Short mmCIF file of C-alpha atoms and ligand atoms in Angstrom, two decimals:
data_model
loop_
_atom_site.label_atom_id
_atom_site.label_comp_id
_atom_site.label_asym_id
_atom_site.label_seq_id
_atom_site.Cartn_x
_atom_site.Cartn_y
_atom_site.Cartn_z
CA MET A 5 179.60 -127.21 -68.78
CA PRO A 6 176.58 -129.53 -68.57
CA PRO A 7 176.71 -132.24 -65.89
CA ALA A 8 178.37 -135.54 -66.75
CA HIS A 9 176.25 -138.59 -67.37
CA PRO A 10 177.66 -142.05 -66.69
CA PHE A 11 176.30 -143.52 -69.91
CA ASP A 12 177.57 -140.83 -72.18
CA THR A 13 179.97 -142.15 -74.84
CA SER A 14 180.79 -138.79 -76.31
CA GLY A 15 183.63 -138.61 -73.83
CA LEU A 16 185.23 -141.11 -76.19
CA LEU A 17 185.91 -138.13 -78.41
CA ASP A 18 188.55 -137.00 -75.99
CA LEU A 19 190.18 -140.40 -76.12
CA GLY A 20 190.73 -140.27 -79.84
CA GLU A 21 188.22 -143.06 -80.41
CA ASP A 22 185.56 -141.13 -82.25
CA ASP A 23 184.93 -142.83 -85.57
CA THR A 24 182.48 -140.63 -87.40
CA LEU A 25 182.76 -137.41 -89.34
CA HIS A 26 181.15 -134.33 -87.86
CA GLU A 27 179.64 -131.34 -89.57
CA GLU A 28 180.87 -128.37 -87.62
CA CYS A 29 178.04 -125.87 -87.84
CA GLY A 30 174.44 -125.03 -88.64
CA ILE A 31 173.13 -121.49 -89.17
CA PHE A 32 169.68 -119.94 -89.18
CA GLY A 33 168.23 -116.42 -89.37
CA VAL A 34 164.80 -114.77 -89.48
CA VAL A 35 163.59 -111.24 -90.24
CA GLY A 36 160.15 -109.66 -90.25
CA VAL A 37 158.27 -111.77 -87.69
CA GLN A 38 157.45 -111.09 -84.08
CA ASP A 39 159.79 -112.80 -81.59
CA ALA A 40 162.12 -113.90 -84.34
CA SER A 41 164.46 -115.59 -81.84
CA THR A 42 161.79 -118.20 -81.06
CA PHE A 43 161.78 -119.22 -84.72
CA VAL A 44 165.57 -119.24 -84.72
CA ALA A 45 165.62 -121.55 -81.67
CA LEU A 46 163.24 -123.94 -83.46
CA GLY A 47 165.35 -123.76 -86.62
CA LEU A 48 168.53 -124.50 -84.71
CA HIS A 49 166.82 -127.42 -83.01
CA ALA A 50 166.15 -128.89 -86.48
CA LEU A 51 169.82 -128.30 -87.38
CA GLN A 52 171.18 -129.89 -84.21
CA HIS A 53 172.70 -132.77 -86.21
CA ARG A 54 175.16 -130.21 -87.66
CA GLY A 55 176.61 -129.34 -84.25
CA GLN A 56 175.81 -130.37 -80.70
CA GLU A 57 178.45 -128.78 -78.54
CA ALA A 58 177.08 -125.26 -78.22
CA GLY A 59 174.63 -122.79 -79.67
CA GLY A 60 174.02 -119.06 -79.71
CA ILE A 61 171.30 -116.61 -80.70
CA VAL A 62 171.47 -112.84 -81.28
CA ALA A 63 168.30 -110.75 -81.64
CA HIS A 64 167.61 -107.09 -82.28
CA ASP A 65 164.72 -105.08 -80.94
CA PRO A 66 164.21 -101.42 -81.98
CA GLU A 67 163.84 -100.39 -78.32
CA GLN A 68 166.23 -102.74 -76.57
CA GLY A 69 168.94 -102.95 -79.23
CA PHE A 70 171.04 -106.11 -79.63
CA ASN A 71 170.86 -108.99 -77.17
CA ASN A 72 172.54 -112.34 -77.24
CA ALA A 73 172.63 -115.68 -75.43
CA ARG A 74 175.32 -118.30 -75.96
CA ARG A 75 175.28 -121.66 -74.22
CA PHE A 76 176.95 -125.06 -74.18
CA GLY A 77 174.79 -128.06 -74.92
CA TYR A 78 171.68 -128.83 -76.91
CA VAL A 79 169.30 -126.16 -78.18
CA ARG A 80 166.41 -127.91 -76.40
CA ASP A 81 168.21 -127.65 -73.05
CA ASN A 82 168.87 -123.91 -73.35
CA PHE A 83 166.64 -122.10 -75.77
CA THR A 84 163.33 -123.52 -74.58
CA SER A 85 163.66 -121.61 -71.32
CA GLN A 86 161.25 -118.70 -71.13
CA LYS A 87 163.78 -116.85 -68.99
CA ILE A 88 166.38 -116.97 -71.78
CA MET A 89 163.99 -116.36 -74.67
CA GLU A 90 162.52 -113.27 -72.95
CA THR A 91 165.96 -111.69 -73.16
CA LEU A 92 165.95 -112.03 -76.98
CA PRO A 93 163.03 -109.88 -78.20
CA GLY A 94 162.59 -108.32 -81.61
CA PRO A 95 161.75 -109.03 -85.24
CA LEU A 96 165.29 -109.90 -86.37
CA SER A 97 167.46 -112.72 -85.13
CA ILE A 98 170.22 -115.14 -86.17
CA GLY A 99 171.65 -118.25 -84.54
CA HIS A 100 174.35 -120.86 -84.77
CA VAL A 101 175.00 -124.41 -83.54
CA ARG A 102 178.54 -125.70 -83.45
CA TYR A 103 180.57 -128.83 -83.15
CA SER A 104 184.02 -128.06 -81.81
CA THR A 105 186.96 -128.15 -84.20
CA SER A 106 189.61 -130.83 -83.85
CA GLY A 107 192.00 -128.66 -81.87
CA SER A 108 189.53 -127.76 -79.18
CA LYS A 109 187.21 -130.71 -78.65
CA GLY A 110 185.49 -130.36 -75.34
CA GLN A 111 187.61 -127.33 -74.42
CA THR A 112 185.70 -124.63 -76.23
CA ALA A 113 185.34 -121.41 -74.28
CA ILE A 114 181.98 -119.64 -74.36
CA ARG A 115 183.71 -116.80 -76.22
CA ASP A 116 184.22 -119.20 -79.17
CA VAL A 117 180.49 -119.75 -79.48
CA GLN A 118 178.87 -117.82 -82.35
CA PRO A 119 177.25 -115.56 -83.48
CA PHE A 120 180.04 -113.01 -83.12
CA PHE A 121 179.17 -109.36 -82.68
CA GLY A 122 180.95 -106.17 -83.77
CA GLU A 123 180.08 -102.52 -83.18
CA PHE A 124 180.86 -100.33 -86.20
CA SER A 125 180.49 -96.62 -86.79
CA MET A 126 177.26 -97.26 -88.72
CA GLY A 127 175.85 -99.62 -86.07
CA GLY A 128 176.26 -103.16 -84.77
CA ALA A 129 176.36 -106.40 -86.70
CA ALA A 130 176.28 -110.06 -85.72
CA ILE A 131 177.60 -112.88 -87.85
CA ALA A 132 177.36 -116.68 -87.86
CA HIS A 133 179.50 -118.84 -90.12
CA ASN A 134 179.34 -122.42 -91.38
CA GLY A 135 182.49 -123.68 -93.08
CA ASN A 136 186.18 -123.22 -92.62
CA ILE A 137 188.51 -120.40 -93.60
CA THR A 138 191.58 -122.02 -95.13
CA ASN A 139 193.78 -118.91 -94.86
CA ALA A 140 192.64 -117.97 -91.33
CA ASN A 141 196.11 -118.23 -89.76
CA THR A 142 197.59 -115.79 -92.25
CA LEU A 143 194.65 -113.40 -91.90
CA ARG A 144 194.77 -113.56 -88.11
CA ARG A 145 198.52 -112.93 -88.05
CA GLU A 146 198.18 -109.90 -90.34
CA LEU A 147 195.23 -108.52 -88.40
CA ILE A 148 196.99 -108.87 -85.04
CA GLU A 149 200.11 -107.17 -86.45
CA ARG A 150 197.87 -104.28 -87.50
CA GLY A 151 196.33 -103.95 -84.06
CA SER A 152 193.24 -106.19 -84.01
CA ILE A 153 192.48 -107.73 -80.63
CA PHE A 154 190.86 -111.15 -80.99
CA GLN A 155 188.33 -112.28 -78.39
CA SER A 156 188.13 -115.95 -79.42
CA SER A 157 190.16 -118.74 -80.99
CA SER A 158 187.61 -119.10 -83.80
CA ASP A 159 188.65 -118.52 -87.42
CA SER A 160 185.31 -116.90 -88.07
CA GLU A 161 186.18 -113.89 -85.91
CA CYS A 162 188.57 -112.81 -88.70
CA ILE A 163 185.50 -111.73 -90.68
CA ILE A 164 184.48 -109.21 -87.99
CA HIS A 165 188.01 -107.74 -87.84
CA LEU A 166 188.26 -107.53 -91.61
CA MET A 167 184.92 -105.69 -91.60
CA ALA A 168 186.22 -103.30 -88.94
CA ARG A 169 189.18 -102.40 -91.19
CA SER A 170 187.06 -101.92 -94.31
CA MET A 171 186.23 -98.41 -95.54
CA GLY A 172 182.86 -99.59 -96.91
CA ARG A 173 179.97 -97.22 -96.21
CA SER A 174 177.45 -99.84 -95.13
CA ILE A 175 177.72 -103.09 -93.21
CA PRO A 176 176.85 -105.24 -96.26
CA ASP A 177 179.61 -103.37 -98.19
CA ARG A 178 182.09 -104.09 -95.42
CA MET A 179 181.08 -107.73 -95.23
CA GLU A 180 181.49 -108.08 -98.96
CA GLU A 181 185.00 -106.60 -98.81
CA ALA A 182 185.94 -108.79 -95.85
CA LEU A 183 184.72 -111.98 -97.50
CA ARG A 184 186.72 -111.24 -100.67
CA LYS A 185 189.87 -111.72 -98.55
CA VAL A 186 188.68 -115.00 -97.08
CA GLU A 187 189.56 -118.32 -98.73
CA GLY A 188 187.82 -121.64 -98.19
CA ALA A 189 184.23 -122.52 -97.49
CA PHE A 190 181.71 -120.17 -96.01
CA SER A 191 178.00 -119.92 -95.72
CA VAL A 192 177.19 -116.93 -93.57
CA VAL A 193 174.10 -115.46 -91.97
CA ALA A 194 174.50 -112.01 -90.48
CA MET A 195 172.29 -109.20 -89.21
CA THR A 196 172.36 -105.47 -88.70
CA ARG A 197 169.67 -103.49 -86.87
CA THR A 198 167.36 -103.76 -89.85
CA LYS A 199 168.73 -106.33 -92.28
CA LEU A 200 169.26 -110.06 -92.50
CA ILE A 201 172.20 -110.96 -94.73
CA GLY A 202 173.11 -114.30 -96.30
CA VAL A 203 176.27 -115.12 -98.27
CA ARG A 204 177.67 -118.27 -99.87
CA ASP A 205 181.26 -118.68 -101.00
CA PRO A 206 181.94 -118.72 -104.76
CA LEU A 207 182.18 -122.53 -104.86
CA GLY A 208 179.06 -122.95 -102.73
CA VAL A 209 180.73 -125.69 -100.66
CA ARG A 210 178.32 -125.47 -97.73
CA PRO A 211 174.54 -125.13 -98.16
CA LEU A 212 172.29 -122.11 -97.47
CA VAL A 213 168.62 -121.77 -98.37
CA LEU A 214 166.00 -119.03 -98.37
CA GLY A 215 162.49 -119.41 -96.99
CA LYS A 216 159.37 -117.25 -96.64
CA ILE A 217 157.44 -117.12 -93.40
CA GLY A 218 154.35 -114.91 -93.35
CA ASP A 219 155.55 -111.39 -94.17
CA GLY A 220 159.07 -112.31 -93.14
CA TRP A 221 162.02 -114.29 -94.45
CA ALA A 222 164.32 -117.02 -93.18
CA LEU A 223 167.80 -118.25 -94.05
CA SER A 224 168.87 -121.75 -93.08
CA SER A 225 171.61 -124.32 -93.61
CA GLU A 226 168.96 -126.83 -94.64
CA THR A 227 165.35 -126.93 -95.75
CA CYS A 228 164.34 -129.27 -92.88
CA ALA A 229 164.66 -126.30 -90.52
CA LEU A 230 162.30 -124.22 -92.68
CA ASP A 231 159.72 -126.99 -92.39
CA ILE A 232 159.79 -126.92 -88.59
CA ILE A 233 158.89 -123.21 -88.43
CA GLY A 234 156.25 -123.49 -91.14
CA ALA A 235 158.28 -121.50 -93.68
CA GLU A 236 157.98 -122.11 -97.38
CA PHE A 237 161.22 -123.10 -99.16
CA VAL A 238 161.85 -120.41 -101.81
CA ARG A 239 165.25 -121.33 -103.27
CA GLU A 240 168.88 -122.02 -102.51
CA ILE A 241 171.20 -119.06 -102.12
CA GLU A 242 173.46 -119.53 -105.14
CA PRO A 243 177.20 -120.06 -104.90
CA GLY A 244 178.86 -116.64 -104.72
CA GLU A 245 175.54 -114.87 -103.99
CA MET A 246 174.89 -112.29 -101.30
CA VAL A 247 171.31 -111.53 -100.28
CA VAL A 248 170.34 -108.54 -98.16
CA ILE A 249 166.84 -108.86 -96.76
CA ASN A 250 164.60 -106.40 -94.96
CA THR A 251 160.88 -105.88 -94.74
CA ASP A 252 160.87 -104.57 -98.34
CA GLY A 253 162.14 -107.87 -99.71
CA VAL A 254 165.29 -109.62 -100.93
CA GLN A 255 168.09 -107.89 -102.81
CA SER A 256 170.57 -110.20 -104.49
CA HIS A 257 173.97 -109.68 -106.05
CA PHE A 258 177.15 -111.61 -106.83
CA PRO A 259 180.17 -109.82 -105.38
CA PHE A 260 182.81 -112.51 -106.05
CA ARG A 261 184.55 -113.67 -109.20
CA ARG A 262 182.28 -116.32 -110.72
CA GLN A 263 183.60 -119.88 -110.45
CA LYS A 264 182.22 -123.30 -111.24
CA PRO A 265 180.34 -124.49 -108.12
CA ARG A 266 181.81 -127.34 -106.05
CA PHE A 267 179.15 -128.23 -103.49
CA CYS A 268 180.19 -130.76 -100.82
CA ILE A 269 179.12 -134.18 -102.11
CA PHE A 270 179.28 -135.60 -98.58
CA GLU A 271 176.27 -133.46 -97.63
CA HIS A 272 174.26 -135.83 -99.86
CA VAL A 273 175.78 -138.95 -98.31
CA TYR A 274 175.76 -138.14 -94.64
CA PHE A 275 175.69 -134.62 -93.21
CA SER A 276 172.34 -133.24 -94.27
CA ARG A 277 169.12 -134.57 -92.84
CA PRO A 278 167.28 -137.03 -95.11
CA ASP A 279 164.19 -134.81 -95.06
CA SER A 280 166.11 -131.88 -96.58
CA ILE A 281 166.23 -130.90 -100.24
CA LEU A 282 169.67 -130.27 -101.75
CA GLY A 283 170.19 -129.05 -105.29
CA GLY A 284 166.52 -129.72 -106.01
CA ARG A 285 166.84 -133.36 -104.89
CA SER A 286 165.50 -135.08 -101.81
CA VAL A 287 168.45 -136.19 -99.67
CA TYR A 288 166.54 -139.36 -98.78
CA GLU A 289 165.99 -140.25 -102.44
CA THR A 290 169.64 -139.56 -103.26
CA ARG A 291 170.73 -141.90 -100.47
CA GLU A 292 168.34 -144.57 -101.72
CA ALA A 293 169.85 -144.11 -105.20
CA ILE A 294 173.34 -144.54 -103.69
CA GLY A 295 172.19 -147.89 -102.26
CA ARG A 296 170.85 -148.93 -105.68
CA GLU A 297 174.17 -148.01 -107.33
CA LEU A 298 176.06 -149.98 -104.68
CA ALA A 299 173.89 -153.03 -105.33
CA LYS A 300 174.57 -152.76 -109.06
CA GLU A 301 178.29 -152.24 -108.63
CA SER A 302 178.93 -154.76 -105.85
CA PRO A 303 176.26 -157.47 -105.67
CA VAL A 304 176.62 -160.35 -103.23
CA GLU A 305 174.48 -163.34 -102.29
CA ALA A 306 173.00 -162.86 -98.84
CA ASP A 307 169.84 -163.31 -96.76
CA LEU A 308 169.41 -159.82 -95.27
CA VAL A 309 170.33 -156.20 -95.91
CA CYS A 310 170.73 -154.26 -92.66
CA PRO A 311 171.57 -150.58 -92.21
CA VAL A 312 174.03 -149.30 -89.67
CA PRO A 313 171.56 -146.82 -88.16
CA ASP A 314 170.63 -144.15 -88.70
CA SER A 315 172.52 -142.66 -91.62
CA GLY A 316 172.93 -145.97 -93.47
CA THR A 317 169.17 -146.60 -93.56
CA PRO A 318 168.08 -145.04 -96.90
CA ALA A 319 171.09 -146.57 -98.72
CA ALA A 320 170.27 -149.99 -97.23
CA ILE A 321 166.67 -149.64 -98.43
CA GLY A 322 167.98 -148.77 -101.92
CA PHE A 323 170.33 -151.77 -101.85
CA SER A 324 167.48 -154.05 -100.82
CA LEU A 325 165.11 -152.72 -103.51
CA GLU A 326 167.72 -153.11 -106.24
CA SER A 327 169.01 -156.53 -105.16
CA GLY A 328 165.71 -158.05 -104.06
CA ILE A 329 167.34 -159.15 -100.77
CA PRO A 330 165.02 -158.48 -97.82
CA TYR A 331 165.67 -155.38 -95.70
CA ALA A 332 165.75 -155.82 -91.93
CA MET A 333 166.53 -153.72 -88.86
CA GLY A 334 169.33 -155.99 -87.73
CA ILE A 335 170.88 -153.31 -85.55
CA ILE A 336 168.86 -151.15 -83.20
CA ARG A 337 170.09 -147.74 -82.13
CA ASN A 338 169.51 -146.35 -78.67
CA GLN A 339 167.92 -142.99 -79.46
CA TYR A 340 168.53 -141.57 -76.01
CA MET A 341 172.29 -141.25 -75.84
CA GLY A 342 173.47 -137.97 -74.41
CA ARG A 343 176.36 -136.00 -75.81
CA THR A 344 177.81 -134.21 -72.82
CA PHE A 345 181.52 -134.56 -72.23
CA ILE A 346 182.87 -136.85 -69.54
CA GLU A 347 185.82 -139.09 -68.90
CA PRO A 348 184.25 -142.56 -69.16
CA THR A 349 185.37 -145.30 -66.83
CA GLU A 350 187.38 -148.20 -68.24
CA GLN A 351 184.33 -150.46 -68.03
CA ILE A 352 182.14 -148.05 -69.98
CA ARG A 353 184.89 -147.41 -72.51
CA ASN A 354 185.04 -151.14 -73.20
CA MET A 355 181.32 -151.21 -73.89
CA GLY A 356 182.04 -148.78 -76.70
CA VAL A 357 179.65 -149.09 -79.60
CA ARG A 358 177.30 -151.40 -77.66
CA LEU A 359 175.99 -148.43 -75.71
CA LYS A 360 174.69 -146.92 -78.92
CA LEU A 361 173.91 -149.94 -81.07
CA ASN A 362 172.56 -153.37 -80.27
CA VAL A 363 172.10 -156.38 -82.54
CA ASN A 364 168.64 -157.77 -83.14
CA ARG A 365 169.75 -161.37 -82.46
CA ALA A 366 166.54 -163.08 -83.47
CA LEU A 367 166.89 -161.71 -87.00
CA ILE A 368 170.61 -162.20 -87.47
CA LYS A 369 171.23 -165.76 -86.25
CA GLY A 370 172.35 -168.10 -89.02
CA LYS A 371 172.01 -165.42 -91.72
CA ARG A 372 174.36 -164.04 -94.36
CA VAL A 373 174.15 -160.33 -93.60
CA ILE A 374 174.92 -157.28 -95.78
CA LEU A 375 175.64 -154.25 -93.57
CA VAL A 376 175.23 -150.87 -95.27
CA ASP A 377 177.04 -147.93 -93.66
CA ASP A 378 177.62 -144.36 -94.83
CA SER A 379 181.42 -144.30 -94.48
CA VAL A 380 184.49 -145.88 -92.93
CA VAL A 381 186.65 -143.35 -91.09
CA ARG A 382 189.11 -145.03 -88.70
CA GLY A 383 187.43 -148.41 -89.01
CA THR A 384 187.10 -148.95 -85.26
CA THR A 385 183.30 -148.79 -85.26
CA SER A 386 183.00 -151.06 -88.32
CA ARG A 387 185.15 -153.67 -86.58
CA LYS A 388 183.07 -153.58 -83.43
CA ILE A 389 179.81 -153.80 -85.35
CA LYS A 390 181.12 -156.78 -87.27
CA GLU A 391 182.05 -158.51 -83.99
CA MET A 392 178.58 -157.84 -82.59
CA ILE A 393 176.94 -159.32 -85.70
CA LEU A 394 179.13 -162.44 -85.57
CA ASP A 395 178.53 -162.80 -81.81
CA ALA A 396 174.82 -162.83 -82.61
CA GLY A 397 175.37 -165.88 -84.82
CA ALA A 398 175.55 -164.42 -88.35
CA LYS A 399 177.02 -166.82 -90.91
CA GLU A 400 178.64 -164.17 -93.09
CA VAL A 401 179.16 -160.39 -92.85
CA HIS A 402 179.46 -158.25 -95.98
CA PHE A 403 180.06 -154.50 -95.68
CA ARG A 404 178.74 -152.16 -98.38
CA ILE A 405 179.74 -148.52 -97.92
CA ALA A 406 177.67 -145.65 -99.34
CA SER A 407 180.70 -143.42 -99.99
CA PRO A 408 184.08 -144.01 -101.62
CA PRO A 409 187.05 -144.63 -99.29
CA THR A 410 187.67 -141.52 -97.15
CA ALA A 411 191.40 -141.14 -97.65
CA TRP A 412 191.88 -137.38 -97.20
CA PRO A 413 190.90 -134.92 -94.47
CA CYS A 414 188.33 -132.20 -95.04
CA PHE A 415 189.44 -128.60 -94.53
CA TYR A 416 186.10 -127.03 -95.41
CA GLY A 417 184.10 -127.31 -92.23
CA VAL A 418 183.93 -131.01 -91.43
CA ASP A 419 185.88 -132.47 -88.56
CA THR A 420 188.01 -135.35 -89.85
CA PRO A 421 190.97 -137.09 -88.25
CA GLN A 422 194.47 -136.42 -89.54
CA ARG A 423 195.23 -138.24 -92.77
CA GLU A 424 197.30 -141.02 -91.18
CA LYS A 425 194.34 -141.92 -88.91
CA LEU A 426 192.01 -142.51 -91.87
CA LEU A 427 191.92 -146.23 -92.62
CA ALA A 428 191.67 -145.68 -96.37
CA ALA A 429 194.76 -143.44 -96.36
CA THR A 430 197.04 -146.30 -95.41
CA MET A 431 195.29 -149.42 -96.73
CA SER A 432 193.92 -150.71 -100.02
CA GLU A 433 190.34 -152.00 -100.15
CA ASP A 434 191.61 -155.58 -99.77
CA GLU A 435 193.77 -154.66 -96.81
CA MET A 436 190.81 -152.93 -95.18
CA ARG A 437 188.70 -156.05 -95.70
CA GLU A 438 191.38 -158.13 -94.00
CA HIS A 439 191.78 -155.58 -91.22
CA LEU A 440 188.05 -155.56 -90.55
CA ALA A 441 187.96 -159.37 -90.96
CA VAL A 442 184.72 -159.41 -92.95
CA ASP A 443 183.70 -161.71 -95.79
CA SER A 444 183.59 -158.82 -98.25
CA LEU A 445 183.95 -155.04 -98.22
CA LYS A 446 182.99 -152.78 -101.11
CA PHE A 447 182.70 -149.00 -101.39
CA ILE A 448 180.60 -147.18 -103.96
CA SER A 449 182.83 -145.82 -106.74
CA LEU A 450 183.24 -142.07 -107.14
CA ASP A 451 181.45 -142.31 -110.52
CA GLY A 452 178.67 -144.34 -108.92
CA LEU A 453 178.22 -141.67 -106.25
CA TYR A 454 178.07 -138.94 -108.90
CA ARG A 455 175.44 -140.93 -110.82
CA ALA A 456 173.40 -141.27 -107.63
CA VAL A 457 173.42 -137.49 -107.07
CA GLY A 458 172.09 -136.99 -110.60
CA GLU A 459 175.18 -136.76 -112.81
CA ALA A 460 174.26 -139.41 -115.38
CA GLN A 461 177.76 -139.42 -116.93
CA GLY A 462 179.50 -139.74 -113.58
CA ARG A 463 182.33 -137.51 -112.43
CA ASN A 464 183.91 -135.11 -114.87
CA PRO A 465 187.60 -135.75 -114.14
CA THR A 466 188.82 -132.49 -115.67
CA CYS A 467 186.24 -130.32 -113.95
CA PRO A 468 184.50 -132.20 -111.12
CA GLN A 469 180.93 -131.06 -110.48
CA TYR A 470 181.26 -131.34 -106.67
CA CYS A 471 183.88 -131.04 -103.96
CA ASP A 472 184.97 -134.64 -103.34
CA ALA A 473 188.42 -133.89 -101.87
CA CYS A 474 188.07 -136.31 -98.95
CA PHE A 475 187.78 -139.13 -101.52
CA SER A 476 189.90 -137.86 -104.42
CA GLY A 477 192.51 -135.70 -102.66
CA GLU A 478 191.73 -132.95 -105.20
CA TYR A 479 191.10 -129.84 -103.13
CA PRO A 480 189.16 -127.12 -104.97
CA VAL A 481 190.72 -124.48 -102.67
CA LYS A 482 194.30 -124.96 -101.52
CA PRO A 483 194.25 -125.47 -97.74
CA ALA A 484 196.94 -122.80 -97.30
CA ASP A 485 197.19 -122.91 -93.49
CA MET A 486 197.50 -126.70 -93.46
CA VAL A 487 200.10 -126.73 -96.22
CA GLU A 488 202.07 -124.18 -94.20
CA GLN A 489 201.88 -126.61 -91.27
CA GLY A 490 203.28 -129.44 -93.38
CA PHE A 491 200.20 -131.07 -94.92
CA GLN A 492 201.24 -132.84 -98.14
CA MET A 493 198.77 -132.38 -100.96
CA LYS A 494 198.37 -135.05 -103.61
CA PRO A 495 200.73 -134.37 -106.53
CA ALA A 496 198.77 -132.98 -109.47
CA ALA A 497 199.73 -135.84 -111.82
CA GLU A 498 198.83 -138.66 -109.40
S1 LIG B 12 186.40 -132.53 -98.47
FE1 LIG B 12 184.68 -133.98 -98.36
S2 LIG B 12 183.49 -133.40 -96.55
FE2 LIG B 12 184.88 -131.70 -97.04
S3 LIG B 12 183.66 -130.30 -98.31
FE3 LIG B 12 184.77 -131.64 -99.70
S4 LIG B 12 183.38 -133.40 -100.05
FE4 LIG B 12 182.64 -132.28 -98.27
#
């Protein structure tokens, strides 16, 4: 594990005080360029916001075969070392960054760090997965009963064991057969000795894009990581599509039963980087549009619009542009917080949010302030921010939230607290306003959010265009494992 740092608040995660949602993984792969692993390291660095706990890279070289390196911590602290990168030669490489799942925060073993590797009769294959398999417990149980020996606690390892049991004649065939048995959300990058493979689940819940770099190709969770390696964005891998890429080019097919796509709408609000393109739209512009919708839906008289940095910034700019109320950086974020895991002292724990965010007192004093944030999860951070703003002398505090109330957990690859810990699961909007003790609190409506992502008519209630289960409670794929463990789904008629 990396050394502890006394000013590291991420230890708060272990104390159940974390108050943000976390994307659990980012994936990247490159074929057809010299020292492909170097490009993968750069790509993973650009995807670090999708997972900071650990990262891994596998590379293949025709002479040296497969090599891998898996490490805890940031990409920049591990995969910039010449010593490590020299062990990963070859023209084909994939990588993965992860945020630990709720059951294993801070306790992940290195064996849980992807990519996973399997040796098959037709050669080796490595695989990296973003998403969450909702029937993983059942699959794991069945596989163990039939003799599979698991090396990790990760759901994603099921894919390797399913491939091992397949009678398919090639690795892509085996992967296809394995993924047909998997339920839930998956974007996958995988590699054989000669091929880079990309797959997206039939609903296309998590993103995956294709890029061109010189004579080679790249696959990435987001377009921002293509930019960093100088690759040209070609297109998104479509929901339900499998691409098999080698030096001859890209072969595409659709091995799963076609379904209406349900991309994660929260990627637009929060998870993806604002410099990425999703569904042909700039994430930054979508977030600005969310702010404009919020201003139309929930106007309020005030002197300043301030973002809760950094993810609230584009929505706050949109709110300001629409309302005509001046935008100001009323809260400043310390950009140099670490994320290693420690047990903070009582004194540091009490500092809480102040270690990350500080109020710009000179701007705030005597003002009626609109604070724009991306979401309210447990509400603990919102409360502390409100106190800081009032301490700085604000006259009024109005919260405007760029997503609807998060009342349901995500089971598709985003780490959310259990339902009872979500503020919106137990309180109405009015009760939340009272609980946070602010002058007003308004969330964007689900229809408003859909309009902001480009659906002019809003949400289609009979056939929603996106996955929005954490707001609506309508899960596009039944979370079978969780239901087995007692999770109560929303009744269909509610
Ligand atoms: S439940 Fe929410 S966070 Fe999870 S995939 Fe659906 S929209 Fe995204």
